[in-house]
Tab-separated table of C-alpha atoms in Angstrom:
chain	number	residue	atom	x	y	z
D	264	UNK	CA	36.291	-68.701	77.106
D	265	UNK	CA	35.559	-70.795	80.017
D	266	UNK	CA	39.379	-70.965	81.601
D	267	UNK	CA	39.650	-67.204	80.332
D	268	UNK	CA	36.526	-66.136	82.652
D	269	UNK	CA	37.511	-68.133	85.465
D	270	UNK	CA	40.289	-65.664	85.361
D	271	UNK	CA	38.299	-62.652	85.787
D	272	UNK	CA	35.958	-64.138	88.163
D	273	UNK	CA	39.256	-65.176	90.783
D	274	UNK	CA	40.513	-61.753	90.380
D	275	UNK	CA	36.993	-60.502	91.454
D	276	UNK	CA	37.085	-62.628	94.044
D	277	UNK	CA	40.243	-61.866	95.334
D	278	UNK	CA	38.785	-57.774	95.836
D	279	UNK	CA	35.502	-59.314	97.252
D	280	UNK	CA	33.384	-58.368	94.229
D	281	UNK	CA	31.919	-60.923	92.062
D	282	UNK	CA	32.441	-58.722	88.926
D	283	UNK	CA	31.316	-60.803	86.035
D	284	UNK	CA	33.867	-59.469	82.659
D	285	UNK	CA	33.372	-61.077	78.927
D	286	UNK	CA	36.244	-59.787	77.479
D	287	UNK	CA	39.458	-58.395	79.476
D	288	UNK	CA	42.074	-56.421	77.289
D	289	UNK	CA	43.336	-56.861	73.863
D	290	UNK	CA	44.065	-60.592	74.423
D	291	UNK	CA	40.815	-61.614	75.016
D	292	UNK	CA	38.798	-59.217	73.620
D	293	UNK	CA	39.152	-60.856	70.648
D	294	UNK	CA	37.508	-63.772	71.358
D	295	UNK	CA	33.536	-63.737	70.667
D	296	UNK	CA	34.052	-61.998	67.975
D	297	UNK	CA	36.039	-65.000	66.510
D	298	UNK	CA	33.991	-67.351	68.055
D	299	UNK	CA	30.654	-65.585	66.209
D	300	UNK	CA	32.353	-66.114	63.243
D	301	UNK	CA	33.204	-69.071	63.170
D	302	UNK	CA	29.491	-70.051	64.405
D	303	UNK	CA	27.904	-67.653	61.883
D	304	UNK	CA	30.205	-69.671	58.869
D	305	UNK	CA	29.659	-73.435	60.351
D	306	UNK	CA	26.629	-73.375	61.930
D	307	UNK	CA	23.044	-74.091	60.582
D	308	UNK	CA	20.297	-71.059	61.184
D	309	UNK	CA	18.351	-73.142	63.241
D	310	UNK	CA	20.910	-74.539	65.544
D	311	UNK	CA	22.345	-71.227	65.806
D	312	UNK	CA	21.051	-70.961	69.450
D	313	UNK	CA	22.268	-74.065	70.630
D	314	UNK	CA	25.659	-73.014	69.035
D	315	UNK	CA	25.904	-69.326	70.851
D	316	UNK	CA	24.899	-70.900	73.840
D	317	UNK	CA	27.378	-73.576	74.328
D	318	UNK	CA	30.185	-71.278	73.580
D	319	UNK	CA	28.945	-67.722	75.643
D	320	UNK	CA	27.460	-70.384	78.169
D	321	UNK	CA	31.400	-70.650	79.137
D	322	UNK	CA	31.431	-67.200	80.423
D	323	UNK	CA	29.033	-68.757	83.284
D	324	UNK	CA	30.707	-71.813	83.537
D	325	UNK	CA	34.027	-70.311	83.917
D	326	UNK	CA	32.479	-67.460	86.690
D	327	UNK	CA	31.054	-70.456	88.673
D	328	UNK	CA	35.000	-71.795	89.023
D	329	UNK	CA	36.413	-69.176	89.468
D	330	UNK	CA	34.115	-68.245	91.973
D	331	UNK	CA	34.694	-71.783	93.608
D	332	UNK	CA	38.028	-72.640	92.970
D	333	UNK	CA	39.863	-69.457	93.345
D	334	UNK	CA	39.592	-68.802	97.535
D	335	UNK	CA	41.239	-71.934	98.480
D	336	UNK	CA	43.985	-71.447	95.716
D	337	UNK	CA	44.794	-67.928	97.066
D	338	UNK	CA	44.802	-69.348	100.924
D	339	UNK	CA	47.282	-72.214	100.007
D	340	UNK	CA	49.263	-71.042	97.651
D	341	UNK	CA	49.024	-67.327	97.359
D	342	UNK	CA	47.193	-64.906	95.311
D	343	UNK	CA	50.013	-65.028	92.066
D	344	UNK	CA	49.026	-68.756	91.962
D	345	UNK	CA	46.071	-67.874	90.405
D	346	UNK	CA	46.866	-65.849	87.694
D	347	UNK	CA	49.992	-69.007	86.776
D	348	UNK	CA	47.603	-71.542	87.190
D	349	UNK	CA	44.147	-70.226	84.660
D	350	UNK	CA	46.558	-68.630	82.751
D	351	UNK	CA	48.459	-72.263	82.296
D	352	UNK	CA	44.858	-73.739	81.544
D	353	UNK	CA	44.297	-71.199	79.032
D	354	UNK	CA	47.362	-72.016	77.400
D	355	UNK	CA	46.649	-75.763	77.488
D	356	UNK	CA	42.780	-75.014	76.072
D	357	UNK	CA	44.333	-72.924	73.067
D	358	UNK	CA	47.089	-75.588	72.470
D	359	UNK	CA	44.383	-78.263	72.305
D	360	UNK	CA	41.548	-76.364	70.132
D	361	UNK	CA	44.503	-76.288	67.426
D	362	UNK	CA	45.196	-79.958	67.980
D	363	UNK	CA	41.751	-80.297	67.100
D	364	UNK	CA	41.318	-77.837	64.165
D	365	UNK	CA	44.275	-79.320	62.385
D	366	UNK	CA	42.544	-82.555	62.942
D	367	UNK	CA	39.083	-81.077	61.516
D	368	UNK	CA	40.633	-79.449	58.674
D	369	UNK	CA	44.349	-81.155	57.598
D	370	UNK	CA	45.177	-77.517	57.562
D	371	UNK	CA	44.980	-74.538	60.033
D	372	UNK	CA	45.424	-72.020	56.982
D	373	UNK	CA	42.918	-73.369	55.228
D	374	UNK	CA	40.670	-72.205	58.010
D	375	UNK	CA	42.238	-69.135	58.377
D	376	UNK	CA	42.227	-67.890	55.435
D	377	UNK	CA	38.346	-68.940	54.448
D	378	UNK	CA	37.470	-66.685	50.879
D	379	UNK	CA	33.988	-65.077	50.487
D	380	UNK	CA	31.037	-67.440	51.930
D	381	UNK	CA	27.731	-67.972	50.802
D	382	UNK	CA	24.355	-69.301	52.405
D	383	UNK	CA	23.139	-72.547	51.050
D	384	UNK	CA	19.111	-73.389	51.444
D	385	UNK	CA	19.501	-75.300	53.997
D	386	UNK	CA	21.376	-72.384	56.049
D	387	UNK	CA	24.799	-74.031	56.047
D	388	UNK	CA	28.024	-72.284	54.402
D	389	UNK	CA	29.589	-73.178	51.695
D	390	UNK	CA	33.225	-71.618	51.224
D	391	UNK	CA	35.198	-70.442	48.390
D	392	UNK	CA	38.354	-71.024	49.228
D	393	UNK	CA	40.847	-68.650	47.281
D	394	UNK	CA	44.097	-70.514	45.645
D	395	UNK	CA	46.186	-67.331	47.337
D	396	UNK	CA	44.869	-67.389	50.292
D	397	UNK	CA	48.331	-68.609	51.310
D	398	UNK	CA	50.023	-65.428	50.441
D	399	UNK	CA	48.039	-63.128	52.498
D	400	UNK	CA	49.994	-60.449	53.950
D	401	UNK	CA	49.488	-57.597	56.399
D	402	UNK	CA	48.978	-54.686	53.736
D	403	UNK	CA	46.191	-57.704	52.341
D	404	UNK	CA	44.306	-57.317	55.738
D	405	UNK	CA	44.618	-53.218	55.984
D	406	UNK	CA	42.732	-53.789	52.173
D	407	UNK	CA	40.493	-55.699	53.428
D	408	UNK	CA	39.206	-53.487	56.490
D	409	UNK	CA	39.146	-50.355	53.934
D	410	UNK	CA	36.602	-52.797	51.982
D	411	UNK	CA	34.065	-53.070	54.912
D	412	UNK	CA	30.996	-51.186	54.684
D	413	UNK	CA	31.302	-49.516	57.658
D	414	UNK	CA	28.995	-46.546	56.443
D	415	UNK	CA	26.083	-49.549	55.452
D	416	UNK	CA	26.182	-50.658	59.173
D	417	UNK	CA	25.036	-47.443	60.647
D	418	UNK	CA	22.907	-47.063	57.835
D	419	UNK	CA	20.833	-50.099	60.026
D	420	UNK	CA	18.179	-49.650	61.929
D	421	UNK	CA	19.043	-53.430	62.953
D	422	UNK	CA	21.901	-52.425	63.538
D	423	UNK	CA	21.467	-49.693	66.010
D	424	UNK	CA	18.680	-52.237	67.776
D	425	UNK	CA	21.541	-54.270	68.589
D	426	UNK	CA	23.893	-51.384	69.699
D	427	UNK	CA	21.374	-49.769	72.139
D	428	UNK	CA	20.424	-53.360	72.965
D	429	UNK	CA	23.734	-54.444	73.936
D	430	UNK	CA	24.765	-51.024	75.823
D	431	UNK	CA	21.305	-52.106	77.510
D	432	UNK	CA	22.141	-55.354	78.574
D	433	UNK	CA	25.615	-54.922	79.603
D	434	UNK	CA	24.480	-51.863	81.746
D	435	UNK	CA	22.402	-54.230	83.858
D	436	UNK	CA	24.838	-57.244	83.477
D	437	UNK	CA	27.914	-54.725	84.998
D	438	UNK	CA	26.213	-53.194	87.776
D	439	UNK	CA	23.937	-55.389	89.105
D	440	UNK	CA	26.955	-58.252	89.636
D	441	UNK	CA	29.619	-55.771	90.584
D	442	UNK	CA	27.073	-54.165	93.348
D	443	UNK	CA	25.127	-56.727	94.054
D	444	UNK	CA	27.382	-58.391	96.845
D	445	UNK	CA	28.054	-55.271	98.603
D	446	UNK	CA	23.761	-54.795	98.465
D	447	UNK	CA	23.641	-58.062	100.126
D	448	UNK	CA	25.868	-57.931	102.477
D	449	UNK	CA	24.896	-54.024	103.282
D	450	UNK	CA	21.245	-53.914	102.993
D	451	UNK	CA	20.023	-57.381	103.419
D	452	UNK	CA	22.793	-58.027	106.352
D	453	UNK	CA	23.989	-60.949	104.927
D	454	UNK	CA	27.526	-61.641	106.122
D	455	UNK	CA	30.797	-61.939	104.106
D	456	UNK	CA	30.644	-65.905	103.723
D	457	UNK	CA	27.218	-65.772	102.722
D	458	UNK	CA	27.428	-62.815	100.218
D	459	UNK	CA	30.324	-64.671	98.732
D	460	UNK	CA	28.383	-68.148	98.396
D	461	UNK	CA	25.541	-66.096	97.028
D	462	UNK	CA	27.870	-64.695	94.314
D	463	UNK	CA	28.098	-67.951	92.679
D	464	UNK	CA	23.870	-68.113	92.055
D	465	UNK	CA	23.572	-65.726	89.124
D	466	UNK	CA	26.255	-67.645	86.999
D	467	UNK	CA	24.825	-70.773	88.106
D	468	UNK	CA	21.603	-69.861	87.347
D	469	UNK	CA	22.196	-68.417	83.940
D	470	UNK	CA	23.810	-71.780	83.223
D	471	UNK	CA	20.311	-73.244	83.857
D	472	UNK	CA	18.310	-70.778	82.133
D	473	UNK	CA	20.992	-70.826	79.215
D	474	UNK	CA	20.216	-74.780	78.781
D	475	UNK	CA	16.697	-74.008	78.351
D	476	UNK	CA	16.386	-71.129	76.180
D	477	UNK	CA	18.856	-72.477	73.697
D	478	UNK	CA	16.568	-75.386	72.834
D	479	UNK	CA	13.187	-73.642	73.000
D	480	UNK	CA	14.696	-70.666	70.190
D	481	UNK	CA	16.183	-73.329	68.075
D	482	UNK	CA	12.911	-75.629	68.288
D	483	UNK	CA	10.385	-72.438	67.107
D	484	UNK	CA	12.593	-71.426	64.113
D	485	UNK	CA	12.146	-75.061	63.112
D	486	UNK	CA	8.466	-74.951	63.121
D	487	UNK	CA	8.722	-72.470	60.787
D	488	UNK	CA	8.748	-69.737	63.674
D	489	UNK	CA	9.638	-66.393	62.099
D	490	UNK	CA	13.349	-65.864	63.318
D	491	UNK	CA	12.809	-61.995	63.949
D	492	UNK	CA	10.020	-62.785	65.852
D	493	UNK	CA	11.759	-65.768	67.951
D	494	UNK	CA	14.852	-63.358	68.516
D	495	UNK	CA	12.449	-60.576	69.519
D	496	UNK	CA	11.088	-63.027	72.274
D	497	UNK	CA	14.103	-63.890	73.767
D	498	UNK	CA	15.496	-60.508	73.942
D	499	UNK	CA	12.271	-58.558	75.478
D	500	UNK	CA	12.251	-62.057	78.219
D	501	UNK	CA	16.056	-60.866	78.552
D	502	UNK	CA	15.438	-57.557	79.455
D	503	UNK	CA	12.113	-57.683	80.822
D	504	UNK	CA	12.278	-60.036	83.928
D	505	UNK	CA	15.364	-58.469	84.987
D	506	UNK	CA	13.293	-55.503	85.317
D	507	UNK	CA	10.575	-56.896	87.002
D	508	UNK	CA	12.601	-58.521	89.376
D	509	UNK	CA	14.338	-55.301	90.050
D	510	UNK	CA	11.109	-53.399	90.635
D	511	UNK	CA	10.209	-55.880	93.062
D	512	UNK	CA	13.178	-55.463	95.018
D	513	UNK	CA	13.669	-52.010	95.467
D	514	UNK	CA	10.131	-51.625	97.112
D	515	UNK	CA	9.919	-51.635	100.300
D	516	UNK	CA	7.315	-55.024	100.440
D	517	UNK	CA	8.885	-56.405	103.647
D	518	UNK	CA	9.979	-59.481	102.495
D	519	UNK	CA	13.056	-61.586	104.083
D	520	UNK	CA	16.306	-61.161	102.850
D	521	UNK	CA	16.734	-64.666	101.005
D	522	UNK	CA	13.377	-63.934	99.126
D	523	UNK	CA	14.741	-60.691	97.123
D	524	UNK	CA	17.849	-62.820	96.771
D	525	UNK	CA	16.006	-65.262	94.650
D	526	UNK	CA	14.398	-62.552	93.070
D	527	UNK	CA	17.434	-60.820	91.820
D	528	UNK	CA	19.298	-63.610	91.570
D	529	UNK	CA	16.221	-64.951	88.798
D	530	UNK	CA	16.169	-61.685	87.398
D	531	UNK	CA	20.134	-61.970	86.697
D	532	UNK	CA	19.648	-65.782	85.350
D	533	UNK	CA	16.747	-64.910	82.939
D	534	UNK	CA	18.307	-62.248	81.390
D	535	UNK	CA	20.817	-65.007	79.560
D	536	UNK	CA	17.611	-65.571	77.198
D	537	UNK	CA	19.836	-62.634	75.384
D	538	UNK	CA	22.154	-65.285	73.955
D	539	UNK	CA	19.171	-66.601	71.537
D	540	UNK	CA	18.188	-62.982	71.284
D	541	UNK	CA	20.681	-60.089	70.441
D	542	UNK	CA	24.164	-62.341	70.113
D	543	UNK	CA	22.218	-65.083	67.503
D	544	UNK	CA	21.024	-61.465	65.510
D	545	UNK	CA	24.816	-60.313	64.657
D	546	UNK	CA	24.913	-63.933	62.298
D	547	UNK	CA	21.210	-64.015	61.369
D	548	UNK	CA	21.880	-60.423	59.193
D	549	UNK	CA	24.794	-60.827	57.786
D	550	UNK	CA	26.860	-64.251	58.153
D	551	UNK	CA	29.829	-62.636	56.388
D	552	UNK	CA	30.507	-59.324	58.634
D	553	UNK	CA	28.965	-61.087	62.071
D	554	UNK	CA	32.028	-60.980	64.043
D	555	UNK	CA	32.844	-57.107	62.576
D	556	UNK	CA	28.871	-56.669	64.139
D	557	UNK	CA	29.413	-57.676	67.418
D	558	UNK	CA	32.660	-56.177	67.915
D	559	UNK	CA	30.915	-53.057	67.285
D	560	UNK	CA	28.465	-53.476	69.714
D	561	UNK	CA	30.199	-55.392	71.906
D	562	UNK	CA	32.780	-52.286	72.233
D	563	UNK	CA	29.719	-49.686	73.358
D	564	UNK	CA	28.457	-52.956	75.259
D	565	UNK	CA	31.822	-52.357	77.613
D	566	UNK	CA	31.573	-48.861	77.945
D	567	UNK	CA	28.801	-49.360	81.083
D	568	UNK	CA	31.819	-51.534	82.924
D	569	UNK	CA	33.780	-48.498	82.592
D	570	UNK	CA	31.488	-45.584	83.515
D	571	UNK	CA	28.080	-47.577	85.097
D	572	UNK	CA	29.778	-49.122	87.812
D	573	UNK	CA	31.446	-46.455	88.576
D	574	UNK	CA	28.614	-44.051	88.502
D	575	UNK	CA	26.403	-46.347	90.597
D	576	UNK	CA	29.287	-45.680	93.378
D	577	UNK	CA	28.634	-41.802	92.799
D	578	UNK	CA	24.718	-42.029	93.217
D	579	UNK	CA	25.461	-44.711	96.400
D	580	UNK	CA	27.826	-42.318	98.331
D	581	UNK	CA	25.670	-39.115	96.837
D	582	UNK	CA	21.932	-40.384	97.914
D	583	UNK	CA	22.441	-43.626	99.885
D	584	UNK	CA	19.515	-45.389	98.312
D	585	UNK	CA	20.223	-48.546	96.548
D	586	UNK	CA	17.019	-48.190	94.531
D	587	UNK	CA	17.978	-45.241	92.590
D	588	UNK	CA	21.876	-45.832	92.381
D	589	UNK	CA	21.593	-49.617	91.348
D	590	UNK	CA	18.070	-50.570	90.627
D	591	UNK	CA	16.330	-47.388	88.982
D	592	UNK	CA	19.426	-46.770	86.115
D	593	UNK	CA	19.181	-50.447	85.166
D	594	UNK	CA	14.985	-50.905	84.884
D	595	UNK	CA	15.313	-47.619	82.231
D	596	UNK	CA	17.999	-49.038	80.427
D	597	UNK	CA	16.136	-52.528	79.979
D	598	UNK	CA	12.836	-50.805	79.604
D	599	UNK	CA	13.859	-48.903	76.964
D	600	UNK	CA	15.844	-51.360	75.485
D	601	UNK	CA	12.806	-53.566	74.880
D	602	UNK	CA	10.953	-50.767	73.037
D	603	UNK	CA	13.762	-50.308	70.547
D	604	UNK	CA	14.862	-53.875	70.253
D	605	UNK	CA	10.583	-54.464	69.489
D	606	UNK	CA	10.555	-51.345	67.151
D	607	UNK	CA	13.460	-51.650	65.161
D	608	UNK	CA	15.311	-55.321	65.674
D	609	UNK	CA	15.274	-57.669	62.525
D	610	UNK	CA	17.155	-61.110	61.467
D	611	UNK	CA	16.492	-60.390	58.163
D	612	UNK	CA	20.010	-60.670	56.147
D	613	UNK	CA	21.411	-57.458	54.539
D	614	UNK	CA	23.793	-57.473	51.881
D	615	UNK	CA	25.743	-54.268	53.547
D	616	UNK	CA	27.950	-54.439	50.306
D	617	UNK	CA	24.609	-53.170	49.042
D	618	UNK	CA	22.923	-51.452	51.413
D	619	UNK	CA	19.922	-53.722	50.864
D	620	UNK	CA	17.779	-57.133	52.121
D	621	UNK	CA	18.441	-60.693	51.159
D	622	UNK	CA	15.596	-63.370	51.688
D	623	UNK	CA	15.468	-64.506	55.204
D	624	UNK	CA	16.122	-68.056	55.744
């Protein structure tokens, strides 16, 4: 993920936007759902956090260089280099992870093709592996998606928390850091270098907030912290101070321009508390059908990269007022994302198969 962002962060870059993009096309849109998979199978409840946040805390990593590394690659060598050179790195990461897996396991299809899993006491999985698991074949995987309970997932009210939670999110997450350098260089009067140097704070400091959060979820489910209520934290701090920071900054207060830099720029960096809220939820409910979870809400999650950012160009050329084309959509959508994720949001596992509760961990 890291090498794969820095790619969408150079090509940002290189249209003087710092658009920040978790998954770009079919290639990598793949990836956290197979990364919350294989987290939700290996990973122990209570270091879940810690888990989600070393692996989505990439997507920040890899924005910061990109962000850092990808002007000075495009003056030397032209802007092509860019996409040979992270793609190359990409190519090297994936080459080495197997290295590694093979290593881990003796056998890449014996990862692959992991059987049904169950959830020991002590919130590890155990794996039944399947003596034909070898043999799998293409009309084997069509069977297999006609056997998810699709209809059981919108059945949810969980599940709908996290759907509305993660249009939510990515509504704030799109706009704010496609917009947000034009704002500064526009409104605050900030010049090019310095809206570009700025660019690199909200990655950096989600990177920082990221390393705290993590560690502060993981620690209260361990003192015996209900998770609901722990994931319920995180999320309303996730969409909350975003919010507040917003608010701040669209009033006219008279404060210099570097002030409701920080204040965004905090805003942007607290909201990562999501990654021990709503992504750690997908595994908490069901460990089996996590990765089938978030790509469902990950795939409304991207719809406010298609039509928010654009829209927030409508409203700026329509009513030239930053706080109700940028600012204003983004406060409702956390606002009201924070009453649903309170109302309706739960880690308890479901057994969709059955359309009913396990015992939570």
């Amino acid at each position: 993920m890291v090498f794969g962002h820095c790619y969408n962060s150079c090509c940002s870059r290189f249209y003087a936007r710092a658009c920040t993009i978790e998954d770009s096309g079919i290639g990598e849109g793949v990836s956290p759902s197979a990364a919350t998979d294989l987290i939700a199978r290996s990973i122990p409840w209570q270091e879940r956090s810690r888990a989600v946040a070393v692996v989505f805390g990439g997507l920040s990593f890899g924005s910061v260089l990109g962000l850092l590394f990808a002007p000075p690659i495009i003056q030397n060598f032209g802007w092509e280099s860019v996409f040979y050179i992270f793609g190359l790195l990409g190519i090297v990461w994936c080459l080495g992870f197997e290295s590694l897996i093979v290593q881990r396991f003796g056998d890449k299809k014996s990862l692959l093709n992991l059987g049904q899993s169950s959830t020991g006491s002590d919130g590890l999985i155990s794996y039944a592996m399947s003596s034909e698991s070898s043999h799998s074949s293409l009309e084997d995987l069509q069977n297999s998606l006609k056997d998810v309970p699709w209809g059981a997932f919108f059945k949810s009210k969980a599940v709908w928390a996290m759907i509305y939670a993660h249009f939510c999110g990515s509504w704030g997450h799109y706009t704010c850091l496609s917009w947000l350098p034009t704002f500064f260089s526009e409104e605050l009067n900030l010049n090019l270098t310095e809206a570009a140097w700025v660019s690199v704070l909200p990655p950096l400091g989600s990177m920082i907030i990221t390393s705290i959060a993590a560690p502060f979820a993981d620690n209260l489910i361990s003192n015996g912290v209900d998770t609901t209520k722990v994931r319920k934290i995180c999320q309303t701090i996730a969409f909350v101070s975003p919010a507040t920071f917003m608010m701040l900054s669209s009033v006219d207060l008279g404060l210099p321009p570097w002030e409701i830099v920080a204040f965004l720029t905090s805003g942007v960096a607290l909201s990562s508390f999501a990654l021990s809220g709503l992504y750690c939820t997908h595994q908490d409910i069901s460990s089996e059908y996590a990765s089938i979870l978030l790509g469902i809400t990950n795939t409304v999650g991207a719809v406010p990269g298609i039509v928010g950012v654009a829209l927030t160009g409508f409203l700026l050329d329509s009513t030239h007022s930053w706080s109700i084309s940028l600012f204003a959509p983004s406060i409702f959508f956390y606002l009201t994302g924070t009453v649903v994720w309170l109302a309706f949001a739960s880690s308890k596992p479901q057994d969709f198969s059955k359309s009913g509760p396990e015992s939570e961990p």
